[in-house]
GROMACS .gro file of C-alpha atoms in nm:
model
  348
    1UNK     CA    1  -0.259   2.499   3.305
    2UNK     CA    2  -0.020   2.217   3.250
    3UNK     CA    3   0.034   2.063   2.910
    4UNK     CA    4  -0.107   1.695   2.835
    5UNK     CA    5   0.075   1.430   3.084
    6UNK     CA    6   0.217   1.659   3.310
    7UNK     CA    7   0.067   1.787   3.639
    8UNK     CA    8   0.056   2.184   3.638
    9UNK     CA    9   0.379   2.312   3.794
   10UNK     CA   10   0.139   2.544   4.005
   11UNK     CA   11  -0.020   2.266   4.193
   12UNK     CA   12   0.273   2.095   4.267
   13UNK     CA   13   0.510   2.257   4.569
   14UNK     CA   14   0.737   1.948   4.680
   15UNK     CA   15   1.105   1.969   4.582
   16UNK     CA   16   1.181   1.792   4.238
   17UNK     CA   17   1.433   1.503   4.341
   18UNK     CA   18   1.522   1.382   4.035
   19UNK     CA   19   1.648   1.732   3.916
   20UNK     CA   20   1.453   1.727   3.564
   21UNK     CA   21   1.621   2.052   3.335
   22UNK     CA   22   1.755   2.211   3.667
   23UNK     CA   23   1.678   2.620   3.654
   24UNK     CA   24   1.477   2.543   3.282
   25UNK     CA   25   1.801   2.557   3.133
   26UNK     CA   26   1.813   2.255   2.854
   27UNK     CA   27   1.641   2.235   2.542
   28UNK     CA   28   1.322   2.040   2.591
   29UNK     CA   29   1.016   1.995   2.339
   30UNK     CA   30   0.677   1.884   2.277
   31UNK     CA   31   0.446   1.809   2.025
   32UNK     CA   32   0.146   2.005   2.036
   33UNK     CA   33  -0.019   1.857   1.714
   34UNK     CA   34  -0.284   1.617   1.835
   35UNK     CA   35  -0.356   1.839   2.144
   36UNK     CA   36  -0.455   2.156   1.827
   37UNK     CA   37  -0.659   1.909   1.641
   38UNK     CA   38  -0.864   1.852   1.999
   39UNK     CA   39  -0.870   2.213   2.080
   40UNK     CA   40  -0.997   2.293   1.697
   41UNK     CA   41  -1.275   2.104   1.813
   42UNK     CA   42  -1.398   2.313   2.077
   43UNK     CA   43  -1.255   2.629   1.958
   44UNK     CA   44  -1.471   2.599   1.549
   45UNK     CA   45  -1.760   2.387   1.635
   46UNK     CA   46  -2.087   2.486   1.705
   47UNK     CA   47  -2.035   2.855   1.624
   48UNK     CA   48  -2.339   2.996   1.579
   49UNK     CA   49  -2.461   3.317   1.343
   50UNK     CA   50  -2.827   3.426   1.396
   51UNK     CA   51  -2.965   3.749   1.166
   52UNK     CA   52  -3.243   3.873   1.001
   53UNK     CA   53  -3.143   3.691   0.673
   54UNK     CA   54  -3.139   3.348   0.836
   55UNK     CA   55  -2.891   3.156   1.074
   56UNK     CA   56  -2.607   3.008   1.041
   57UNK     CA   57  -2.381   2.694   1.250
   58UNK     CA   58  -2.005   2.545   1.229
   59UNK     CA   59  -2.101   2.138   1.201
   60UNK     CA   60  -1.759   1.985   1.187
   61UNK     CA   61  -1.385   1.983   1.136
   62UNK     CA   62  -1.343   1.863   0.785
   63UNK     CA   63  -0.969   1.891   0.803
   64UNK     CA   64  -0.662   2.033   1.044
   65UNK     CA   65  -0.354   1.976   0.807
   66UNK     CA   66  -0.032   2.107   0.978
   67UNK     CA   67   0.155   2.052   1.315
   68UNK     CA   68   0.276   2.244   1.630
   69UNK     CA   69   0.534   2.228   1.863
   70UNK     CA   70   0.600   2.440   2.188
   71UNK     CA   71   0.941   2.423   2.338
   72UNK     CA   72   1.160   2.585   2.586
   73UNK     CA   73   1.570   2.694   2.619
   74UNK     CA   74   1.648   2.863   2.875
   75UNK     CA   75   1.338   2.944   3.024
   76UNK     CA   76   1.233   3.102   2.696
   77UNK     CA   77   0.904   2.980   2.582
   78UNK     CA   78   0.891   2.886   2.144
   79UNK     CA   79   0.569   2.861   1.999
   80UNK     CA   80   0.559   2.656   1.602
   81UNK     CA   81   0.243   2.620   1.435
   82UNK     CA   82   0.182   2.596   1.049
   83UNK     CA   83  -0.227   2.493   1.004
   84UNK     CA   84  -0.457   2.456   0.689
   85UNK     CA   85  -0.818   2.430   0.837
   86UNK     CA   86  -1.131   2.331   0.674
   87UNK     CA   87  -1.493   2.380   0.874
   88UNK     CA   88  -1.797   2.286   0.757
   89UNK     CA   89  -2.109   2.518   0.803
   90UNK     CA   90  -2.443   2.490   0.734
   91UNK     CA   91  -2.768   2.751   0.805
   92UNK     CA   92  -3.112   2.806   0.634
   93UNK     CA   93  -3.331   3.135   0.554
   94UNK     CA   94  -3.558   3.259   0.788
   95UNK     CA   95  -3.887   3.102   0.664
   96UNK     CA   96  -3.731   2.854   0.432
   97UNK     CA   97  -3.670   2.516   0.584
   98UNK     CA   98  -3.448   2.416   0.298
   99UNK     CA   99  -3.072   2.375   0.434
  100UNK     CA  100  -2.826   2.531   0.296
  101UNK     CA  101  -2.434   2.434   0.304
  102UNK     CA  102  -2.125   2.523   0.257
  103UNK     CA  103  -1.729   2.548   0.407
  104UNK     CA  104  -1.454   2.766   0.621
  105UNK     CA  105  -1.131   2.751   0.473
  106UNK     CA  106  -0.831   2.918   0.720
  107UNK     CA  107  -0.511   2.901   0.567
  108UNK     CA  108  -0.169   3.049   0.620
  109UNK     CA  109  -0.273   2.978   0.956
  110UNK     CA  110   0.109   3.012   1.132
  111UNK     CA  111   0.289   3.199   1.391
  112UNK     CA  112   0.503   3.396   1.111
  113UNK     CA  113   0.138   3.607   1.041
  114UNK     CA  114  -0.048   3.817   1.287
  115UNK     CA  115  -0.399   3.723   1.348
  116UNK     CA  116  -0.541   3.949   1.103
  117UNK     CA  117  -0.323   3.826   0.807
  118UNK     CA  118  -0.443   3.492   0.822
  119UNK     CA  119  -0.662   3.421   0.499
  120UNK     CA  120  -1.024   3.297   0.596
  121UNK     CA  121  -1.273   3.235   0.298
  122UNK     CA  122  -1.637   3.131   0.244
  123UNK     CA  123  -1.787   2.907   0.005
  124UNK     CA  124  -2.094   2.762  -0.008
  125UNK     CA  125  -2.179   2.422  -0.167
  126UNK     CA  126  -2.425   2.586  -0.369
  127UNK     CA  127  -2.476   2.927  -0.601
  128UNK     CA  128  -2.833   3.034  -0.545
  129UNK     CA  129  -2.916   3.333  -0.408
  130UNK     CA  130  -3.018   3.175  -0.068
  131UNK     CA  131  -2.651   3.009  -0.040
  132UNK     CA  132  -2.506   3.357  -0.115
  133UNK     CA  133  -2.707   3.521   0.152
  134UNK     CA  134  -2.616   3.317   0.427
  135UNK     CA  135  -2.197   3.328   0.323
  136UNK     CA  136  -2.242   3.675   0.333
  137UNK     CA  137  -2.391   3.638   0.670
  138UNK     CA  138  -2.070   3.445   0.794
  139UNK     CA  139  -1.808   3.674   0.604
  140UNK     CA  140  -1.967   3.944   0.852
  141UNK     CA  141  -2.029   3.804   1.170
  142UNK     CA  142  -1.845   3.482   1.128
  143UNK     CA  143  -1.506   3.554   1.032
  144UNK     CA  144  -1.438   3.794   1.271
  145UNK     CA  145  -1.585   3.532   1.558
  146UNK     CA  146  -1.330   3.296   1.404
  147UNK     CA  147  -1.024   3.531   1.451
  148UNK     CA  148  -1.132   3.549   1.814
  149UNK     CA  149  -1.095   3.228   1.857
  150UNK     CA  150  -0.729   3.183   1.695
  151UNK     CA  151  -0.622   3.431   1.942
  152UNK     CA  152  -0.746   3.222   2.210
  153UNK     CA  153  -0.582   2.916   2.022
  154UNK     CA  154  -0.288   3.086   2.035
  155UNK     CA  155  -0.302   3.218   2.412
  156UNK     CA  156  -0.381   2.821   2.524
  157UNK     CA  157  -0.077   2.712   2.339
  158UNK     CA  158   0.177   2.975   2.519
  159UNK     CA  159  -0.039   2.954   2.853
  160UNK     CA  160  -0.224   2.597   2.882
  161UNK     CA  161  -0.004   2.403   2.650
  162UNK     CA  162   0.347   2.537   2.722
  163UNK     CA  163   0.306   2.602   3.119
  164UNK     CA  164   0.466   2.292   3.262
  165UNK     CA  165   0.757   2.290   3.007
  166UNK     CA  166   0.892   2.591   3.214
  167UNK     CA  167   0.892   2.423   3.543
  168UNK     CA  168   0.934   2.642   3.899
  169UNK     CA  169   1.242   2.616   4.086
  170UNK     CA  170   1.395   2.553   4.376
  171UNK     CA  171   1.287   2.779   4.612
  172UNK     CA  172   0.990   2.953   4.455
  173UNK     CA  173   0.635   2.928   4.592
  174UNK     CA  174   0.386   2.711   4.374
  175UNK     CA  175   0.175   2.988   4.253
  176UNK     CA  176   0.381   3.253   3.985
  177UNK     CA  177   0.361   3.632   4.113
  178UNK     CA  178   0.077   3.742   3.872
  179UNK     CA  179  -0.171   3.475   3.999
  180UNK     CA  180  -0.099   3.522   4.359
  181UNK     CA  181  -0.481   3.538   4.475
  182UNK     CA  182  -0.340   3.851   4.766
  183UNK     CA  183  -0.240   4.037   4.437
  184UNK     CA  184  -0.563   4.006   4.294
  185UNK     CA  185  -0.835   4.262   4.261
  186UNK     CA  186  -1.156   4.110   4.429
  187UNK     CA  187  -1.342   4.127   4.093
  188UNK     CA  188  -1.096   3.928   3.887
  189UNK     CA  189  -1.353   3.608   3.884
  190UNK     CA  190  -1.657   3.570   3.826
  191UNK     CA  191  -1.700   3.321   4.090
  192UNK     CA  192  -1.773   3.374   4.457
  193UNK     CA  193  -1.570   3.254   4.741
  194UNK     CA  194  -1.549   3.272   5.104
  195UNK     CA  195  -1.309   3.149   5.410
  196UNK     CA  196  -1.434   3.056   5.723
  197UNK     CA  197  -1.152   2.971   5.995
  198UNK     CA  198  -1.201   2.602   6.117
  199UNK     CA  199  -1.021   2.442   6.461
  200UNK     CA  200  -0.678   2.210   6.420
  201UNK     CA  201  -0.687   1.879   6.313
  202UNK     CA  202  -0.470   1.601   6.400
  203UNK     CA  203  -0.258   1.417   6.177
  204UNK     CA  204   0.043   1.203   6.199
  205UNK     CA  205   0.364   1.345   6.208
  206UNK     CA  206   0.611   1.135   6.036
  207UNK     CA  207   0.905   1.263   6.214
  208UNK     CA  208   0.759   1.180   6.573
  209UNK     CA  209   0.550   0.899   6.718
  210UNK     CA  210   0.302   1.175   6.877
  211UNK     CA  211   0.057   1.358   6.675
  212UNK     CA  212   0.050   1.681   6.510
  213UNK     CA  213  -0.235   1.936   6.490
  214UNK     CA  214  -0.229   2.195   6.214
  215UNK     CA  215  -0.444   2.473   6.154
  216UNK     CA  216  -0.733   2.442   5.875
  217UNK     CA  217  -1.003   2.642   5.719
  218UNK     CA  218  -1.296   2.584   5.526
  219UNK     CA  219  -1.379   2.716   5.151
  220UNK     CA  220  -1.697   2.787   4.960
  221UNK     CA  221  -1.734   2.873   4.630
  222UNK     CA  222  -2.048   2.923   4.390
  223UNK     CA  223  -2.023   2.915   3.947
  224UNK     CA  224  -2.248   2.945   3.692
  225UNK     CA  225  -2.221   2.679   3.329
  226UNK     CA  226  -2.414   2.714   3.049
  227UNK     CA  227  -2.496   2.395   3.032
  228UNK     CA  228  -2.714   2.113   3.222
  229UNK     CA  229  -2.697   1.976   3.553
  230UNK     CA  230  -2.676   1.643   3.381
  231UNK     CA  231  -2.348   1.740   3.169
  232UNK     CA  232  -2.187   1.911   3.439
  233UNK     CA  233  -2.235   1.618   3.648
  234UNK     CA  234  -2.106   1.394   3.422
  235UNK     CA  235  -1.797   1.610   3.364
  236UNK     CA  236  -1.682   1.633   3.719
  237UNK     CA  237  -1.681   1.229   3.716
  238UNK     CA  238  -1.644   1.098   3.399
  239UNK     CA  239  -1.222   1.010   3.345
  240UNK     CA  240  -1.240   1.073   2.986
  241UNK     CA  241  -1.351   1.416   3.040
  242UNK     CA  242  -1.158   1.486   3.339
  243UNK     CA  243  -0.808   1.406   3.180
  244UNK     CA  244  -0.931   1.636   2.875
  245UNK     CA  245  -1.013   1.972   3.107
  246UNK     CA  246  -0.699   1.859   3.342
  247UNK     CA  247  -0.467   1.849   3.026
  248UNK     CA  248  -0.298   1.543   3.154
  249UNK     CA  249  -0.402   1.183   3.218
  250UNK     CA  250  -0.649   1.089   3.534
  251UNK     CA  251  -0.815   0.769   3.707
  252UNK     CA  252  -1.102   0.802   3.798
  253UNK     CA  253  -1.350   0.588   3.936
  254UNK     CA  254  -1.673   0.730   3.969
  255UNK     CA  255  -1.875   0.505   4.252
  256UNK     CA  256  -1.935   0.528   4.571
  257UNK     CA  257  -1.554   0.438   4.770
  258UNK     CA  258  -1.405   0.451   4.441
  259UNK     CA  259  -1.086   0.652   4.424
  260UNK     CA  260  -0.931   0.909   4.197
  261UNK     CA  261  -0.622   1.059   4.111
  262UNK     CA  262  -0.539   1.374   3.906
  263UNK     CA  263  -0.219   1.523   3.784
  264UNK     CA  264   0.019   1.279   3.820
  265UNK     CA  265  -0.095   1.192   4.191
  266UNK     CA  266  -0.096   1.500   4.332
  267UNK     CA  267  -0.419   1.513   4.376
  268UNK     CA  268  -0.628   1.215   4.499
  269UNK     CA  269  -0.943   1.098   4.734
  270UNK     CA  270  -1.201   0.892   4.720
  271UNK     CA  271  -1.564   0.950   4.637
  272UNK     CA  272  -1.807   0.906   4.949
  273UNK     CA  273  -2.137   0.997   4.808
  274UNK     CA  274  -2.280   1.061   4.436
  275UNK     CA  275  -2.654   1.144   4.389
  276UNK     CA  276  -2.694   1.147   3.990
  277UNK     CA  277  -2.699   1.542   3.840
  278UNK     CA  278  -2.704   1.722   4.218
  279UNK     CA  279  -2.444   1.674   4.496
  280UNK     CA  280  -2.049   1.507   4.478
  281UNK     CA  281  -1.893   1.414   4.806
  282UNK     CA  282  -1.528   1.312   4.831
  283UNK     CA  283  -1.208   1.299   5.019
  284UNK     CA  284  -0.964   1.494   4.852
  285UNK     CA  285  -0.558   1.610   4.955
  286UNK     CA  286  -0.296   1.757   4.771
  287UNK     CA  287   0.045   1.493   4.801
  288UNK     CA  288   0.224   1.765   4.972
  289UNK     CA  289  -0.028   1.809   5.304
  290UNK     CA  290   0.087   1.599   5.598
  291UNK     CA  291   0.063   1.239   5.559
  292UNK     CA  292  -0.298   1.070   5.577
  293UNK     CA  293  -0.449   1.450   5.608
  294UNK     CA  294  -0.738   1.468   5.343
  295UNK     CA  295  -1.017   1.766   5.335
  296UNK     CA  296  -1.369   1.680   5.296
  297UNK     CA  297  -1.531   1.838   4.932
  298UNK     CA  298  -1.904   1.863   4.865
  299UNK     CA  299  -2.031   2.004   4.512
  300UNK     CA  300  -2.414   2.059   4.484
  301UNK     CA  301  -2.527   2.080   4.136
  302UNK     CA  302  -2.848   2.311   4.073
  303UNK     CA  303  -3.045   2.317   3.746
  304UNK     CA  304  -3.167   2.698   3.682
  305UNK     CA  305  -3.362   2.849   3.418
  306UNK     CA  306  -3.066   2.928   3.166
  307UNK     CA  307  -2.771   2.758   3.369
  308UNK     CA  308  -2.688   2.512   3.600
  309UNK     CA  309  -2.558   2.664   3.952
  310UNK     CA  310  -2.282   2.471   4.154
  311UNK     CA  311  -2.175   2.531   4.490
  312UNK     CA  312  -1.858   2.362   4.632
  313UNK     CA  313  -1.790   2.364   5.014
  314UNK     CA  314  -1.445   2.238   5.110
  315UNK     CA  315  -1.345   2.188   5.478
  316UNK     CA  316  -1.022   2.046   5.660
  317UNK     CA  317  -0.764   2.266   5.410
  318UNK     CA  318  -0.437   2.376   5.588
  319UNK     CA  319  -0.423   2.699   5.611
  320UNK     CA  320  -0.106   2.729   5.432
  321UNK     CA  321  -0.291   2.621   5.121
  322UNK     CA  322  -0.598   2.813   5.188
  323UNK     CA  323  -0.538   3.058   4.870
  324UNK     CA  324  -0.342   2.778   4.629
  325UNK     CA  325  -0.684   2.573   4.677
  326UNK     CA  326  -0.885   2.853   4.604
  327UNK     CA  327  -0.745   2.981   4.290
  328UNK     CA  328  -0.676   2.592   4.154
  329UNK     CA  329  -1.035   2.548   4.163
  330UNK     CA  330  -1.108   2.856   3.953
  331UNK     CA  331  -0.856   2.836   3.721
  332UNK     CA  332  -0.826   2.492   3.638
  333UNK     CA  333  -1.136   2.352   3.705
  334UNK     CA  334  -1.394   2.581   3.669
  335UNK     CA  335  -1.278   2.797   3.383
  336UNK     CA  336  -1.085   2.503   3.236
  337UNK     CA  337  -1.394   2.324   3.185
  338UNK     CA  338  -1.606   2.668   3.035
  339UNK     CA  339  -1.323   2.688   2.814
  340UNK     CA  340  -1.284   2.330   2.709
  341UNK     CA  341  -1.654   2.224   2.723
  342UNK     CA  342  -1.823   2.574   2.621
  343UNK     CA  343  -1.987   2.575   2.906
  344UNK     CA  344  -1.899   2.977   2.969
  345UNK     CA  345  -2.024   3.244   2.771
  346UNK     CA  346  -2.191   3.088   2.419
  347UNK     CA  347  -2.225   3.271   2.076
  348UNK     CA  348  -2.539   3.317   1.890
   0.00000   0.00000   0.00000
């Protein structure tokens, strides 16, 4: 996934004119700080601890003191963070209504300590015995929920974060070796997909005054989210939301013949039909298909009894691009958004 601003390397094939840190060889740097802070968010929030003894919830960051950096020389990949933490939790007896509060503290929270040196303490607001219940009840089930979760904080930084500051070079395909789809075991997702062959379409050719057919096929997909059909609409078209999941900034105008653009521009279509919390229709092309060559995308939302079900039909895709298509929707939209949202598996 590409790092905030920045289009993900993966999704974009064309030739890089201007050159930028030719064969990832200069010393180039960004600051991860604000992006932590964000990720904090989703990562410590609405944690949840249910027991016997009562149950248990993360409310809120209280504080993220520190900073982090990821930067690359020569196509070596440096990962900085220093972070004091401070979470506030709060939980109540089973058959006691009274709440009861209290606070996470994670320090020496840096990349000089393995995951299970880093200190994590309890506290509770109060000292009665119902207050030491439930932070016993967190120093058991919570803490070790909590380490989890700085391992995947630490995974996002090397592989969501850092991604696009090692940028592909000349020559290579868009897609690294490891997430070639034809390498792939055919239970590596928990999505399904299929391909169904589709005949040539016409398109300009810039190079000729006669047109050009290419070959195209047609994709279908089908997800799961833990979430509502109301939500997950709203993430698929709201911009604020988009550019979060995308890691980098996006225009989007969500109305009927309104237009949107993603990762830099290299993705963009237009909307042609939105029925509230069910079904998206929209143009959509990648900047390096032929010239005024778009694909048509329908996602149909579904409300179930514990998820929402979405089922995405894509036709008019070169064929070339057949399996790039495929595994961008997957891994940077789908489980982007689980990830970013919660929307994927949830703790209780």
């Amino acid at each position: 996934m590409a790092k905030w601003g920045e289009g993900d390397p993966r999704w974009i094939v064309e030739e890089r004119k201007d050159a930028t840190n030719v064969n990832n060889w200069h010393w180039t740097e960004k600051d991860a700080s604000n992006w932590s802070k964000e990720i904090f968010k989703d990562l410590f929030v609405d944690l949840k601890f249910e027991t016997v003894e009562g149950n248990c919830i993360t409310t809120k960051i209280l504080s993220a003191n520190g900073d982090a950096t990821v930067s690359n020389r020569k196509g070596k990949l440096i990962t900085l963070y220093d972070w004091q933490v401070k979470i506030e939790w709060k939980g109540k007896l089973k058959d006691d209504d009274d709440e009861i509060k209290g606070k996470i503290a994670i320090d020496n929270f840096g990349d000089e300590y393995e995951v299970d040196e880093i200190d994590i303490s309890v506290t509770s607001d109060a000292n009665d015995g119902g207050s030491k219940t439930l932070k016993k009840v967190i120093e058991k089930y919570g803490i070790p929920i909590i380490r989890e979760k700085i391992n995947m904080y630490i995974k996002n930084l090397k592989e969501e974060f850092g991604q696009g500051l090692i940028l592909p070079t000349s020559g290579k395909s868009g897609f690294p070796a490891e997430a070639n789809p034809s390498q792939k075991s055919a239970g590596s997702s928990s999505s399904k997909t299929a391909l169904t062959p589709k005949d040539s379409t016409s398109v300009k050719n810039d190079n000729s005054s006669h047109n050009k057919k290419i070959d195209t096929m047609k994709l279908t997909m089908k997800d799961e989210f833990k979430t509502t059909a109301e939500e997950l609409f709203t993430t698929l078209i709201d911009q604020q939301r988009v550019s979060v999941f995308m890691r980098s900034e996006s225009t989007v105008d969500a109305r009927e013949g309104g237009t949107f653009s993603l990762l830099g521009g290299n993705i963009t279509g237009k909307f042609l039909e939105l029925s509230p919390h069910s079904k998206i229709v929209q143009t959509w092309r990648f900047k390096s298909w032929p010239e005024e060559h778009f694909s048509k995308v329908t996602l149909e939302i579904a409300q179930g009894e514990d998820c929402t079900k979405l089922n995405l039909t894509q036709s008019g895709i070169p064929s070339e691009d057949i399996d790039r298509t495929r595994e961008g929707w997957k891994r940077y939209y789908w489980q982007s958004i689980k990830e970013v949202f919660g929307y994927g598996s949830r703790i209780y």
